[in-house]
Coordinates of C-alpha atoms in Angstrom, one line a residue:
E1 CA -2.8 -20.9 15.8
Y2 CA -4.1 -17.9 17.0
D3 CA -6.3 -16.9 20.1
E4 CA -10.0 -15.6 19.5
D5 CA -10.1 -13.2 22.6
L6 CA -7.1 -11.7 20.8
V7 CA -8.2 -11.2 17.7
S8 CA -11.8 -10.9 18.4
R9 CA -12.2 -7.3 16.6
Q10 CA -10.4 -8.8 13.4
L11 CA -12.3 -11.9 13.4
G12 CA -15.6 -9.2 13.0
V13 CA -14.0 -7.9 10.1
Y14 CA -12.0 -10.8 8.6
G15 CA -14.0 -13.4 9.4
K16 CA -12.7 -17.0 10.4
E17 CA -11.6 -18.1 7.1
T18 CA -9.4 -15.1 6.5
M19 CA -8.2 -15.0 9.8
G20 CA -7.3 -18.7 9.5
K21 CA -5.0 -17.9 6.2
L22 CA -3.7 -15.1 8.4
A23 CA -2.3 -17.2 10.7
S24 CA -0.5 -19.5 8.4
L25 CA 1.0 -16.5 6.4
S26 CA 5.0 -16.2 7.3
V27 CA 6.1 -12.7 6.1
L28 CA 10.1 -11.4 6.0
V29 CA 10.2 -7.6 6.6
V30 CA 13.6 -6.2 5.3
G31 CA 14.5 -2.9 6.6
L32 CA 14.0 -2.0 9.9
R33 CA 14.1 1.8 10.3
G34 CA 10.9 3.3 11.8
L35 CA 8.8 2.0 8.7
G36 CA 10.0 -1.6 9.0
A37 CA 9.5 -1.6 12.6
E38 CA 5.6 0.0 12.1
V39 CA 5.1 -3.1 9.8
A40 CA 6.3 -6.0 11.6
K41 CA 4.9 -4.6 14.9
N42 CA 1.2 -4.6 12.8
L43 CA 1.9 -8.0 11.1
I44 CA 2.9 -9.9 14.4
L45 CA -0.1 -8.0 16.4
A46 CA -2.5 -9.4 13.4
G47 CA -1.3 -13.1 13.9
C48 CA 0.9 -14.0 11.2
K49 CA 2.4 -17.4 11.7
R50 CA 5.9 -15.8 11.5
V51 CA 7.1 -12.6 11.0
D52 CA 10.9 -12.5 10.5
V53 CA 12.9 -9.4 10.1
M54 CA 16.2 -8.6 8.4
D55 CA 18.4 -5.4 9.0
S56 CA 22.1 -5.8 9.9
N57 CA 23.1 -2.3 9.5
V58 CA 24.3 -0.8 12.9
A59 CA 21.4 1.4 14.6
Q60 CA 22.2 5.1 14.4
M61 CA 20.9 7.8 16.8
R62 CA 18.8 9.5 14.4
D63 CA 16.7 6.1 13.6
L64 CA 15.4 6.6 17.3
S65 CA 12.9 9.1 15.7
A66 CA 11.0 6.4 14.2
N67 CA 11.9 2.9 15.4
F68 CA 10.2 3.0 18.7
Y69 CA 12.4 -0.3 20.0
L70 CA 16.0 1.5 19.5
T71 CA 17.4 2.9 22.6
P72 CA 20.2 5.2 22.9
D73 CA 22.3 2.3 24.4
D74 CA 22.2 0.7 20.9
A75 CA 23.3 3.6 18.5
G76 CA 26.6 2.7 16.8
E77 CA 26.6 -0.7 18.5
E78 CA 23.7 -3.1 17.7
P79 CA 22.6 -4.1 14.6
R80 CA 18.6 -2.7 14.0
D81 CA 17.4 -6.5 13.2
Q82 CA 19.3 -7.7 16.6
A83 CA 18.1 -4.6 18.8
C84 CA 14.1 -5.0 18.2
V85 CA 13.6 -8.6 17.8
S86 CA 13.4 -9.8 21.2
K87 CA 11.1 -6.9 21.7
L88 CA 9.2 -7.6 18.9
A89 CA 8.5 -10.9 19.9
E90 CA 6.9 -10.2 22.8
L91 CA 3.8 -8.4 21.1
N92 CA 2.3 -11.5 20.3
S93 CA 3.5 -15.4 22.0
F94 CA 1.5 -17.0 19.0
V95 CA 3.9 -15.6 16.5
E96 CA 7.2 -16.8 16.0
V97 CA 9.7 -13.8 15.4
E98 CA 13.2 -14.2 14.5
V99 CA 16.2 -12.3 12.5
A100 CA 16.9 -13.6 8.7
S101 CA 19.9 -13.6 7.8
G102 CA 22.2 -14.6 4.3
E103 CA 21.2 -13.2 1.1
L104 CA 18.2 -12.5 -0.4
D105 CA 18.1 -15.5 -2.6
K106 CA 15.4 -18.3 -3.7
D107 CA 16.8 -20.6 -0.8
L108 CA 15.6 -17.8 1.5
I109 CA 12.8 -16.3 -0.1
D110 CA 11.3 -19.7 -0.1
D111 CA 10.6 -19.7 3.2
Y112 CA 8.5 -16.9 3.2
D113 CA 5.0 -16.3 1.9
V114 CA 5.4 -12.5 1.4
I115 CA 8.5 -10.2 1.2
V116 CA 8.0 -6.8 2.3
M117 CA 11.0 -4.4 1.5
T118 CA 11.0 -1.5 3.6
E119 CA 14.5 -0.3 2.6
I120 CA 16.6 -0.4 -1.2
F121 CA 20.1 -1.3 0.6
D122 CA 22.0 -2.0 -2.6
D123 CA 20.1 -0.4 -5.4
I124 CA 17.0 -1.0 -7.7
D125 CA 18.3 -3.5 -9.9
D126 CA 19.1 -5.5 -7.0
T127 CA 15.5 -5.1 -5.9
I128 CA 14.1 -5.7 -9.6
R129 CA 15.7 -9.2 -9.2
I130 CA 14.6 -9.9 -5.6
N131 CA 10.9 -9.0 -7.0
Q132 CA 11.1 -11.6 -9.7
I133 CA 12.6 -14.6 -7.9
C134 CA 9.4 -13.7 -5.7
R135 CA 7.3 -13.4 -9.0
D136 CA 8.9 -16.7 -10.3
N137 CA 8.2 -18.5 -6.9
N138 CA 4.1 -17.5 -6.4
K139 CA 5.6 -15.1 -3.3
G140 CA 3.8 -11.9 -2.8
F141 CA 6.5 -9.0 -2.7
I142 CA 5.9 -5.6 -1.5
L143 CA 8.2 -2.9 -2.2
T144 CA 7.9 0.6 0.1
Q145 CA 10.0 3.7 1.4
C146 CA 9.4 6.7 3.3
L147 CA 11.7 9.2 1.8
G148 CA 10.9 12.4 4.1
A149 CA 8.0 14.0 3.7
Y150 CA 7.1 11.4 0.8
G151 CA 6.1 7.7 0.5
Y152 CA 5.0 4.9 -1.7
V153 CA 3.9 1.7 -1.9
F154 CA 4.5 -0.9 -4.8
V155 CA 2.5 -4.5 -4.5
D156 CA 3.0 -7.4 -6.6
F157 CA 1.2 -10.6 -6.4
G158 CA 1.8 -12.2 -9.6
D159 CA 0.7 -13.0 -12.6
E160 CA -2.7 -14.5 -11.9
F161 CA -3.7 -13.7 -8.1
E162 CA -7.3 -14.6 -7.1
V163 CA -9.0 -12.1 -5.1
K164 CA -12.0 -13.7 -3.6
D165 CA -13.7 -11.2 -1.6
K166 CA -13.2 -7.8 -3.3
T167 CA -14.7 -5.5 -0.6
G168 CA -15.5 -7.6 2.4
E169 CA -18.5 -6.2 2.7
E170 CA -22.2 -7.8 3.4
H171 CA -24.5 -9.2 0.5
K172 CA -26.6 -6.8 -0.9
S173 CA -30.2 -7.4 -2.2
F174 CA -32.8 -5.2 -3.7
N175 CA -36.6 -6.3 -4.7
I176 CA -37.0 -6.2 -8.6
V177 CA -40.2 -4.5 -10.3
G178 CA -38.7 -4.8 -13.9
I179 CA -36.8 -6.7 -16.4
T180 CA -36.5 -6.5 -20.1
N181 CA -36.0 -9.2 -22.8
D182 CA -32.7 -8.0 -24.3
E183 CA -29.3 -9.1 -25.1
E184 CA -28.0 -7.2 -22.3
A185 CA -31.0 -7.1 -20.0
E186 CA -32.2 -4.1 -17.9
L187 CA -32.9 -4.7 -14.6
T188 CA -34.9 -2.2 -12.3
V189 CA -35.0 -2.0 -8.6
H190 CA -38.0 -0.9 -6.6
K191 CA -37.9 3.2 -6.2
G192 CA -37.9 2.8 -2.3
K193 CA -34.6 2.0 -2.0
I194 CA -31.4 3.1 -4.1
H195 CA -29.2 0.2 -5.2
N196 CA -25.0 0.4 -4.1
F197 CA -24.3 -1.9 -6.6
S198 CA -21.2 -1.3 -8.6
D199 CA -19.8 -1.9 -11.9
G200 CA -18.2 -5.4 -12.3
D201 CA -20.2 -6.9 -9.3
Y202 CA -21.9 -10.3 -9.4
V203 CA -25.4 -11.3 -8.7
V204 CA -28.1 -14.1 -8.2
F205 CA -31.6 -13.9 -8.7
R206 CA -34.5 -15.9 -6.5
E207 CA -38.4 -15.5 -6.6
I208 CA -38.8 -14.0 -10.0
K209 CA -42.3 -14.7 -11.6
G210 CA -42.1 -14.7 -15.2
M211 CA -38.8 -14.8 -16.2
D212 CA -37.9 -18.1 -14.3
E213 CA -34.9 -19.0 -16.2
L214 CA -32.7 -15.9 -14.0
N215 CA -33.9 -18.3 -10.8
E216 CA -32.2 -21.4 -12.4
L217 CA -28.7 -20.0 -13.5
D218 CA -25.8 -22.3 -12.2
E219 CA -23.5 -19.2 -12.5
P220 CA -24.1 -15.5 -10.9
V221 CA -24.3 -12.9 -13.7
K222 CA -21.8 -9.9 -14.1
I223 CA -23.6 -6.2 -14.1
S224 CA -22.8 -2.6 -14.8
V225 CA -24.9 0.2 -13.1
I226 CA -27.0 2.4 -15.5
D227 CA -28.1 4.4 -12.7
S228 CA -29.5 4.6 -8.9
Y229 CA -32.3 1.8 -9.8
T230 CA -31.2 0.4 -13.0
I231 CA -28.5 -2.2 -13.9
R232 CA -27.7 -3.8 -16.6
L233 CA -27.2 -7.8 -16.8
H234 CA -24.5 -9.2 -19.0
I235 CA -26.5 -12.0 -20.0
D236 CA -29.0 -12.5 -23.2
T237 CA -32.6 -12.8 -21.8
T238 CA -34.1 -12.5 -25.6
D239 CA -35.4 -16.1 -25.6
F240 CA -36.6 -16.0 -21.8
G241 CA -39.8 -15.9 -20.3
K242 CA -41.5 -12.3 -19.9
Y243 CA -40.7 -10.8 -16.5
K244 CA -44.2 -10.8 -14.4
I245 CA -43.7 -9.6 -10.7
D246 CA -41.5 -9.9 -7.9
G247 CA -38.0 -11.2 -7.4
I248 CA -34.6 -10.4 -5.6
V249 CA -31.4 -9.7 -6.7
Q250 CA -28.8 -10.0 -4.5
S251 CA -24.7 -9.5 -4.9
V252 CA -22.5 -12.6 -4.3
N253 CA -18.7 -13.0 -4.1
H254 CA -17.0 -13.8 -7.1
P255 CA -13.3 -15.0 -7.7
E256 CA -11.5 -12.0 -9.6
T257 CA -8.1 -12.6 -11.5
I258 CA -5.7 -9.6 -10.9
N259 CA -2.6 -9.8 -13.2
F260 CA 0.3 -8.0 -11.8
K261 CA 3.3 -5.9 -13.4
S262 CA 6.8 -6.9 -12.4
L263 CA 8.6 -3.9 -10.6
E264 CA 10.9 -4.0 -13.9
D265 CA 7.9 -3.2 -16.0
S266 CA 6.2 -1.3 -13.6
I267 CA 8.7 1.5 -12.9
K268 CA 8.9 2.8 -16.5
N269 CA 5.2 2.0 -17.1
P270 CA 3.1 2.2 -14.1
I271 CA -0.3 2.8 -15.7
N272 CA -2.3 -0.3 -17.0
E273 CA -4.9 -0.3 -19.5
K274 CA -7.6 -1.3 -17.0
N275 CA -7.0 1.6 -14.5
G276 CA -5.9 4.3 -16.6
S277 CA -3.8 6.5 -13.8
L278 CA -2.3 6.1 -11.1
L279 CA -3.9 6.0 -7.7
M280 CA -4.8 9.4 -6.3
S281 CA -5.0 10.1 -2.5
D282 CA -5.4 14.0 -3.0
F283 CA -7.8 15.1 -5.6
S284 CA -7.0 19.1 -5.1
L285 CA -3.1 17.8 -6.3
F286 CA -4.4 16.3 -9.6
G287 CA -1.7 14.7 -11.7
R288 CA 0.4 14.9 -8.4
P289 CA 1.0 11.0 -8.5
E290 CA 2.6 11.5 -11.6
Q291 CA 5.3 14.1 -10.9
L292 CA 6.2 11.5 -7.8
H293 CA 6.5 8.6 -10.1
V294 CA 9.2 10.5 -12.1
G295 CA 10.8 11.8 -9.3
L296 CA 11.0 8.1 -7.7
Q297 CA 12.7 7.0 -10.7
A298 CA 15.4 9.9 -10.5
I299 CA 16.1 9.2 -6.9
Y300 CA 16.3 5.2 -8.1
E301 CA 19.1 6.4 -10.7
F302 CA 20.8 8.4 -8.1
Q303 CA 21.2 5.5 -5.8
L304 CA 22.1 3.2 -8.5
R305 CA 25.1 5.6 -9.5
H306 CA 26.1 7.0 -6.0
R307 CA 25.3 3.7 -3.9
K308 CA 23.5 6.0 -1.0
L309 CA 20.4 8.4 -1.3
P310 CA 20.6 11.9 -2.1
K311 CA 21.6 14.6 0.6
N312 CA 20.2 18.0 1.3
C313 CA 23.0 20.0 -0.6
R314 CA 22.5 21.9 -4.1
K315 CA 25.0 19.5 -5.7
H316 CA 22.8 16.3 -5.1
V317 CA 19.1 18.4 -5.8
H318 CA 20.6 19.6 -8.9
E319 CA 21.5 15.8 -10.2
V320 CA 18.3 14.6 -9.2
V321 CA 16.1 17.3 -11.1
E322 CA 18.2 16.5 -14.1
I323 CA 17.8 12.8 -13.8
A324 CA 13.9 13.5 -13.7
T325 CA 14.0 15.9 -16.5
K326 CA 16.1 13.5 -18.9
I327 CA 13.9 10.2 -17.7
N328 CA 10.8 12.5 -18.8
E329 CA 11.9 13.8 -21.8
D330 CA 13.0 10.6 -23.1
N331 CA 9.5 8.9 -22.1
K332 CA 7.8 11.7 -24.1
Q333 CA 9.9 11.7 -27.0
N334 CA 9.9 7.8 -27.3
N335 CA 6.2 7.3 -25.9
N336 CA 7.7 4.2 -24.0
G337 CA 7.2 5.2 -20.2
L338 CA 5.3 7.5 -18.3
F339 CA 6.0 11.1 -18.6
V340 CA 4.2 14.4 -17.6
D341 CA 3.7 17.2 -19.6
E342 CA 5.7 19.8 -17.6
L343 CA 7.8 18.5 -15.2
D344 CA 7.3 20.2 -11.4
K345 CA 11.0 21.0 -10.2
S346 CA 9.6 21.9 -7.0
V347 CA 8.3 18.8 -6.0
I348 CA 11.3 16.9 -7.4
K349 CA 13.6 19.1 -5.1
L350 CA 11.7 18.0 -2.1
M351 CA 11.4 14.7 -2.6
S352 CA 15.5 14.6 -3.6
K353 CA 16.0 17.1 0.1
F354 CA 14.8 15.1 2.4
S355 CA 15.0 11.4 1.4
R356 CA 17.2 10.3 3.8
A357 CA 14.8 11.1 6.6
Q358 CA 12.0 8.9 8.1
V359 CA 9.7 10.6 10.5
T360 CA 7.1 8.9 12.6
P361 CA 3.6 10.4 11.0
M362 CA 4.9 9.1 8.0
T363 CA 6.0 5.6 8.8
S364 CA 2.9 4.8 11.1
F365 CA 0.9 5.9 7.8
F366 CA 2.8 3.7 5.6
G367 CA 2.9 1.2 8.3
G368 CA -0.6 0.6 8.2
I369 CA -1.1 0.5 4.6
V370 CA 1.7 -1.9 3.9
S371 CA 0.5 -4.0 6.5
Q372 CA -3.1 -4.3 5.1
E373 CA -1.6 -5.1 1.8
V374 CA 0.2 -7.8 3.1
V375 CA -3.4 -9.1 5.1
K376 CA -4.9 -9.2 1.2
F377 CA -2.3 -11.8 0.3
T378 CA -4.9 -14.0 1.8
G379 CA -7.4 -13.2 -1.1
K380 CA -9.3 -10.8 1.6
F381 CA -10.2 -7.6 -0.2
T382 CA -8.4 -6.1 -3.1
P383 CA -4.9 -5.3 -3.5
I384 CA -3.6 -2.0 -4.7
N385 CA -4.1 -3.5 -8.0
N386 CA -2.8 -0.5 -9.8
Q387 CA 0.3 -1.6 -7.9
W388 CA 1.4 1.8 -7.2
F389 CA 0.6 4.0 -4.3
H390 CA 2.3 7.6 -3.9
F391 CA 1.8 10.3 -1.3
D392 CA 3.7 13.1 0.3
M393 CA 2.9 15.7 2.9
F394 CA 5.0 18.3 1.2
L395 CA 2.3 21.3 2.3
S396 CA 3.3 20.7 5.9
L397 CA 7.0 21.8 5.5
P398 CA 8.0 25.4 6.5
N399 CA 7.8 27.7 3.6
E400 CA 10.5 29.9 5.1
R401 CA 14.4 29.3 5.4
V402 CA 14.9 27.2 8.6
D403 CA 18.3 25.9 10.6
R404 CA 18.0 22.2 9.9
T405 CA 21.6 21.5 11.1
P406 CA 21.9 18.1 12.8
T407 CA 22.2 18.2 16.5
G408 CA 23.7 14.5 16.9
S409 CA 19.9 13.8 18.8
R410 CA 17.5 11.2 18.2
Y411 CA 15.4 13.9 17.0
D412 CA 17.4 14.8 13.5
D413 CA 15.4 13.5 11.0
Q414 CA 12.5 15.4 12.2
I415 CA 14.7 18.6 12.3
A416 CA 15.7 17.5 8.8
L417 CA 12.2 18.2 7.5
F418 CA 10.9 21.0 9.8
G419 CA 13.8 22.6 11.3
K420 CA 15.5 23.2 15.1
N421 CA 12.9 25.8 16.1
F422 CA 9.7 23.4 15.1
Q423 CA 11.8 20.8 17.5
K424 CA 11.7 23.3 20.0
K425 CA 7.6 24.1 19.8
I426 CA 7.2 20.4 20.1
E427 CA 9.0 19.5 23.4
T428 CA 7.3 22.2 25.0
Q429 CA 3.4 20.8 24.0
K430 CA 1.4 19.4 26.3
I431 CA -1.1 17.0 25.3
F432 CA -4.0 15.2 27.1
V433 CA -4.7 12.1 25.2
I434 CA -8.7 10.3 26.4
G435 CA -8.6 7.1 26.0
A436 CA -5.6 4.0 25.6
G437 CA -6.9 1.7 23.4
A438 CA -5.4 0.9 20.0
L439 CA -5.7 4.2 18.7
G440 CA -4.6 6.1 21.7
C441 CA -1.4 3.8 22.1
E442 CA -0.6 4.6 18.5
L443 CA -1.2 8.4 19.4
M444 CA 0.9 8.0 22.1
K445 CA 3.9 6.4 20.4
S446 CA 3.9 8.8 18.1
F447 CA 4.1 11.7 20.4
A448 CA 6.8 10.2 22.3
L449 CA 8.9 9.6 19.6
M450 CA 8.3 13.5 18.1
G451 CA 9.4 14.4 21.4
L452 CA 6.3 16.0 23.3
A453 CA 6.6 17.2 26.4

């Protein structure tokens, strides 16, 4: 059930079929620091049937730097989920919002369609266990964390996940001027309009004169792109009639099955044969996703050893760098996992130093990405089908030595990244935001959390 007026803009993007599927989706968000609060908020506003939250850890004052529903009164007193659930529920009366409790086992997971983990409370081995339960029971699984100035998303929708509409774009059609009789025919469109087909698209035909067999096909034809005006048809037209004149070629939706790897397999070998590399967000930092992935494995191992994330001290940073170096060298020597030719230790150090902090620019960014991935469980749009997305904002960190001593305030996570002087400057800034729609309100929320005057 949903209010069409409330989700009118979403309907324009998703369509009624997808919106109907979304309105029947049940999601569990595990972890309710800044990132978990963002994901839960977005999914509730999007109109899922049910969004439950799970985080029994007592709120801390520093959580207030990114979780917009916690108050100073909650710090040291209330579990994060209990402190936030009633406020989250007020966002959309059509969505059921409750606190989930108990073990993350099959009985609990069976109640949901998608599990979103925004924290690793125990260790990566326990997270792998949860992922496997999801795979065994056809549940969507997303693991995401904001670790200071770095964050990532991992998506696993199972062995055979069907995408019904890869792009959500309107169907494209073009006038035909020529088709060859070949084992894989070449089709040319009119020079007055460059086609915008992509490799792997599927097309149908109509109004062709001469090669009438194409008009009568029962199934769409897969294509690959040759140039701006020519495509290759993956169909044998050798015995078809000779093309004469006219005709229209049009793209159609064609279900595509994606085979996701498990978290256990993908941690060590994140690159699959189809994609060949990790998803890049900044082409000026070529190879950065691979560096980040090795560093993430080291943080997983550190947490496995110590039951906590590393803090910003020489001992912890040194250990994480040592772990990353060993993982990389072992994978290189045995050729049984992802490795980089030369490990960038400066990147690993930055990942380790600030991994305990969450700041609102990162949680807002990743909250949006993760929420959209949940929507894709409906079969609309293509998920992150190489499964991992890594992103960092290390370039925003100060190069000079700064005072990062905690003050016991709500801004300690932000101070941990940028220092006390930065926080003082932020608190004197006066920002005038024009427009208070969805984007304006998001900006106001972020500015308030950061402490702008």
